Amino acid sequence: MKPGLLVVVSGPAGVGKGTVVSRAREKNSDIVYSVSATSRKPRPGEIEGKNYFFVSRERFIEMIRNNELLEWVEYCGNYYGTPRAYVEEQLKKGRIVLLEIEVEGAGNIKKRYPECVSIFIAPPDLDELKKRITNRGTEPSDVIERRMNRAKEEMERMADYDYVIVNDTVENASDRLLEILEIELEAANKGISGNR
Ligand code: 5GP
């Protein structure tokens, strides 16, 4: 059977990972995206079941207790977690399954699935990141500050990842992501590890 490929993508909030991942998926329909559960409130324009499964804190805790999550974290006051069933099912089908999660969750996935490919998306610089978080205009200033501090912490974990992609432009970054996936998929099919 064709092996699937588990791919973890992290990067500080505001770096544009969502856009890079969406663009890569437009170019390669073999990639499936794991929709996370969160207790965070939806931002304007976010769609239930597409961006996240938005749940109450109570429901989230129940998911943890029922072992429904592959990993979970508390991040800036909200819970986030990866639903287990979808990921396992898609991997069995031989798909490329992409998780877009923060650094702590990524570390936990790497421990549990050492064969997964981990990719860090970095901003060209931190000032650029602050501009992006601020321009998004969806968060109050204390949340922006908290997310910027967290971003700096997350940048320190970059070296733990198999690959780093600098998000200079969405086109370049999504192409680089697809290149990495191609190399890793070919390697997985041959039973070796790619460029890592
Ligand atoms: P945001 O609130 O900006 O959508 O997400 C905050 C952070 O949580 C981002 O870094 C995002 O990648 C991460 N995140 C989203 N879903 C999950 C998840 O299921 N698990 C973990 N560990 N992090 C997640």
PDB file of N, CA and C and ligand atoms in Angstrom, residues 9-13 17 36-37 40 43 46 52 71-73 75 80-83 100-102 104-106 136 139 147 154, ligand 1:
ATOM      1  N   VAL A   9       3.273  21.883   9.560  1.00  0.00           N
ATOM      2  CA  VAL A   9       3.745  23.217   9.191  1.00  0.00           C
ATOM      3  C   VAL A   9       3.505  24.153  10.370  1.00  0.00           C
ATOM      4  N   SER A  10       4.570  24.817  10.810  1.00  0.00           N
ATOM      5  CA  SER A  10       4.431  25.804  11.887  1.00  0.00           C
ATOM      6  C   SER A  10       5.029  27.123  11.431  1.00  0.00           C
ATOM      7  N   GLY A  11       4.851  28.096  12.279  1.00  0.00           N
ATOM      8  CA  GLY A  11       5.404  29.420  11.999  1.00  0.00           C
ATOM      9  C   GLY A  11       4.625  30.379  12.853  1.00  0.00           C
ATOM     10  N   PRO A  12       5.229  31.508  13.223  1.00  0.00           N
ATOM     11  CA  PRO A  12       4.525  32.434  14.102  1.00  0.00           C
ATOM     12  C   PRO A  12       3.207  32.896  13.504  1.00  0.00           C
ATOM     13  N   ALA A  13       2.227  33.134  14.364  1.00  0.00           N
ATOM     14  CA  ALA A  13       0.936  33.650  13.907  1.00  0.00           C
ATOM     15  C   ALA A  13       1.189  34.934  13.126  1.00  0.00           C
ATOM     16  N   LYS A  17       1.141  31.510   7.057  1.00  0.00           N
ATOM     17  CA  LYS A  17       1.206  30.075   6.732  1.00  0.00           C
ATOM     18  C   LYS A  17      -0.080  29.600   6.063  1.00  0.00           C
ATOM     19  N   SER A  36      -8.413  21.845  12.457  1.00  0.00           N
ATOM     20  CA  SER A  36      -8.272  21.722  13.912  1.00  0.00           C
ATOM     21  C   SER A  36      -9.551  22.108  14.641  1.00  0.00           C
ATOM     22  N   ALA A  37      -9.629  21.657  15.867  1.00  0.00           N
ATOM     23  CA  ALA A  37     -10.691  22.130  16.754  1.00  0.00           C
ATOM     24  C   ALA A  37     -10.107  23.246  17.605  1.00  0.00           C
ATOM     25  N   ARG A  40     -11.222  28.990  20.499  1.00  0.00           N
ATOM     26  CA  ARG A  40     -11.184  30.420  20.155  1.00  0.00           C
ATOM     27  C   ARG A  40     -12.465  30.788  19.405  1.00  0.00           C
ATOM     28  N   ARG A  43     -12.979  34.443  13.855  1.00  0.00           N
ATOM     29  CA  ARG A  43     -12.737  35.811  13.379  1.00  0.00           C
ATOM     30  C   ARG A  43     -13.724  36.065  12.243  1.00  0.00           C
ATOM     31  N   GLU A  46     -14.223  33.710   9.055  1.00  0.00           N
ATOM     32  CA  GLU A  46     -13.824  32.312   9.259  1.00  0.00           C
ATOM     33  C   GLU A  46     -15.043  31.399   9.202  1.00  0.00           C
ATOM     34  N   TYR A  52     -11.693  26.108  11.088  1.00  0.00           N
ATOM     35  CA  TYR A  52     -11.627  25.369  12.354  1.00  0.00           C
ATOM     36  C   TYR A  52     -12.973  24.708  12.620  1.00  0.00           C
ATOM     37  N   GLU A  71      -3.084  15.606  19.189  1.00  0.00           N
ATOM     38  CA  GLU A  71      -2.292  16.495  20.040  1.00  0.00           C
ATOM     39  C   GLU A  71      -3.176  17.678  20.330  1.00  0.00           C
ATOM     40  N   TRP A  72      -2.847  18.400  21.397  1.00  0.00           N
ATOM     41  CA  TRP A  72      -3.568  19.648  21.693  1.00  0.00           C
ATOM     42  C   TRP A  72      -2.682  20.543  22.542  1.00  0.00           C
ATOM     43  N   VAL A  73      -2.971  21.839  22.511  1.00  0.00           N
ATOM     44  CA  VAL A  73      -2.234  22.799  23.342  1.00  0.00           C
ATOM     45  C   VAL A  73      -3.177  23.899  23.800  1.00  0.00           C
ATOM     46  N   TYR A  75      -2.959  27.828  23.787  1.00  0.00           N
ATOM     47  CA  TYR A  75      -2.138  28.852  23.133  1.00  0.00           C
ATOM     48  C   TYR A  75      -2.819  30.199  23.307  1.00  0.00           C
ATOM     49  N   TYR A  80      -6.398  24.510  21.252  1.00  0.00           N
ATOM     50  CA  TYR A  80      -6.329  24.116  19.836  1.00  0.00           C
ATOM     51  C   TYR A  80      -5.927  22.643  19.794  1.00  0.00           C
ATOM     52  N   GLY A  81      -6.507  21.866  18.896  1.00  0.00           N
ATOM     53  CA  GLY A  81      -6.116  20.464  18.816  1.00  0.00           C
ATOM     54  C   GLY A  81      -6.440  19.836  17.472  1.00  0.00           C
ATOM     55  N   THR A  82      -5.716  18.763  17.171  1.00  0.00           N
ATOM     56  CA  THR A  82      -5.865  18.060  15.893  1.00  0.00           C
ATOM     57  C   THR A  82      -6.766  16.838  16.066  1.00  0.00           C
ATOM     58  N   PRO A  83      -7.923  16.825  15.414  1.00  0.00           N
ATOM     59  CA  PRO A  83      -8.774  15.637  15.502  1.00  0.00           C
ATOM     60  C   PRO A  83      -8.068  14.401  14.926  1.00  0.00           C
ATOM     61  N   GLU A 100      -1.435  22.313  10.285  1.00  0.00           N
ATOM     62  CA  GLU A 100      -0.874  23.653  10.469  1.00  0.00           C
ATOM     63  C   GLU A 100      -1.010  23.975  11.948  1.00  0.00           C
ATOM     64  N   ILE A 101       0.065  23.751  12.693  1.00  0.00           N
ATOM     65  CA  ILE A 101      -0.027  23.857  14.155  1.00  0.00           C
ATOM     66  C   ILE A 101       1.176  24.604  14.732  1.00  0.00           C
ATOM     67  N   GLU A 102       1.050  25.025  15.990  1.00  0.00           N
ATOM     68  CA  GLU A 102       2.140  25.795  16.580  1.00  0.00           C
ATOM     69  C   GLU A 102       3.253  24.836  17.076  1.00  0.00           C
ATOM     70  N   GLU A 104       4.693  23.798  19.897  1.00  0.00           N
ATOM     71  CA  GLU A 104       4.608  22.800  20.959  1.00  0.00           C
ATOM     72  C   GLU A 104       3.910  21.534  20.426  1.00  0.00           C
ATOM     73  N   GLY A 105       2.798  21.752  19.739  1.00  0.00           N
ATOM     74  CA  GLY A 105       2.054  20.636  19.143  1.00  0.00           C
ATOM     75  C   GLY A 105       2.904  19.914  18.106  1.00  0.00           C
ATOM     76  N   ALA A 106       3.679  20.702  17.342  1.00  0.00           N
ATOM     77  CA  ALA A 106       4.533  20.110  16.306  1.00  0.00           C
ATOM     78  C   ALA A 106       5.567  19.187  16.951  1.00  0.00           C
ATOM     79  N   ARG A 136      -3.978  43.028  10.067  1.00  0.00           N
ATOM     80  CA  ARG A 136      -5.107  42.100  10.001  1.00  0.00           C
ATOM     81  C   ARG A 136      -6.309  42.734  10.723  1.00  0.00           C
ATOM     82  N   GLU A 139      -7.374  41.742  15.991  1.00  0.00           N
ATOM     83  CA  GLU A 139      -7.045  41.502  17.391  1.00  0.00           C
ATOM     84  C   GLU A 139      -6.809  42.803  18.152  1.00  0.00           C
ATOM     85  N   ARG A 147       0.834  37.849  21.045  1.00  0.00           N
ATOM     86  CA  ARG A 147       1.169  37.030  19.885  1.00  0.00           C
ATOM     87  C   ARG A 147       2.571  37.350  19.364  1.00  0.00           C
ATOM     88  N   GLU A 154       8.611  31.348  19.339  1.00  0.00           N
ATOM     89  CA  GLU A 154       8.467  30.313  18.307  1.00  0.00           C
ATOM     90  C   GLU A 154       9.641  30.324  17.337  1.00  0.00           C
TER      91      GLU A 154
HETATM   92  P1  5GP B   1      -4.938  31.300  15.259  1.00  0.00           P
HETATM   93  O1  5GP B   1      -5.687  31.660  16.486  1.00  0.00           O
HETATM   94  O2  5GP B   1      -4.107  32.455  14.749  1.00  0.00           O
HETATM   95  O3  5GP B   1      -5.821  30.707  14.194  1.00  0.00           O
HETATM   96  O4  5GP B   1      -3.922  30.146  15.645  1.00  0.00           O
HETATM   97  C1  5GP B   1      -2.985  30.314  16.657  1.00  0.00           C
HETATM   98  C2  5GP B   1      -1.900  29.265  16.534  1.00  0.00           C
HETATM   99  O5  5GP B   1      -2.453  27.964  16.822  1.00  0.00           O
HETATM  100  C3  5GP B   1      -1.288  29.157  15.148  1.00  0.00           C
HETATM  101  O6  5GP B   1       0.113  29.078  15.288  1.00  0.00           O
HETATM  102  C4  5GP B   1      -1.859  27.882  14.608  1.00  0.00           C
HETATM  103  O7  5GP B   1      -0.990  27.265  13.681  1.00  0.00           O
HETATM  104  C5  5GP B   1      -1.979  27.063  15.863  1.00  0.00           C
HETATM  105  N1  5GP B   1      -2.908  25.926  15.751  1.00  0.00           N
HETATM  106  C6  5GP B   1      -4.037  25.848  15.015  1.00  0.00           C
HETATM  107  N2  5GP B   1      -4.595  24.648  15.150  1.00  0.00           N
HETATM  108  C7  5GP B   1      -3.805  23.929  15.980  1.00  0.00           C
HETATM  109  C8  5GP B   1      -3.835  22.594  16.496  1.00  0.00           C
HETATM  110  O8  5GP B   1      -4.711  21.791  16.203  1.00  0.00           O
HETATM  111  N3  5GP B   1      -2.835  22.230  17.328  1.00  0.00           N
HETATM  112  C9  5GP B   1      -1.825  23.062  17.669  1.00  0.00           C
HETATM  113  N4  5GP B   1      -0.877  22.589  18.472  1.00  0.00           N
HETATM  114  N5  5GP B   1      -1.755  24.322  17.209  1.00  0.00           N
HETATM  115  C10 5GP B   1      -2.730  24.755  16.378  1.00  0.00           C
END
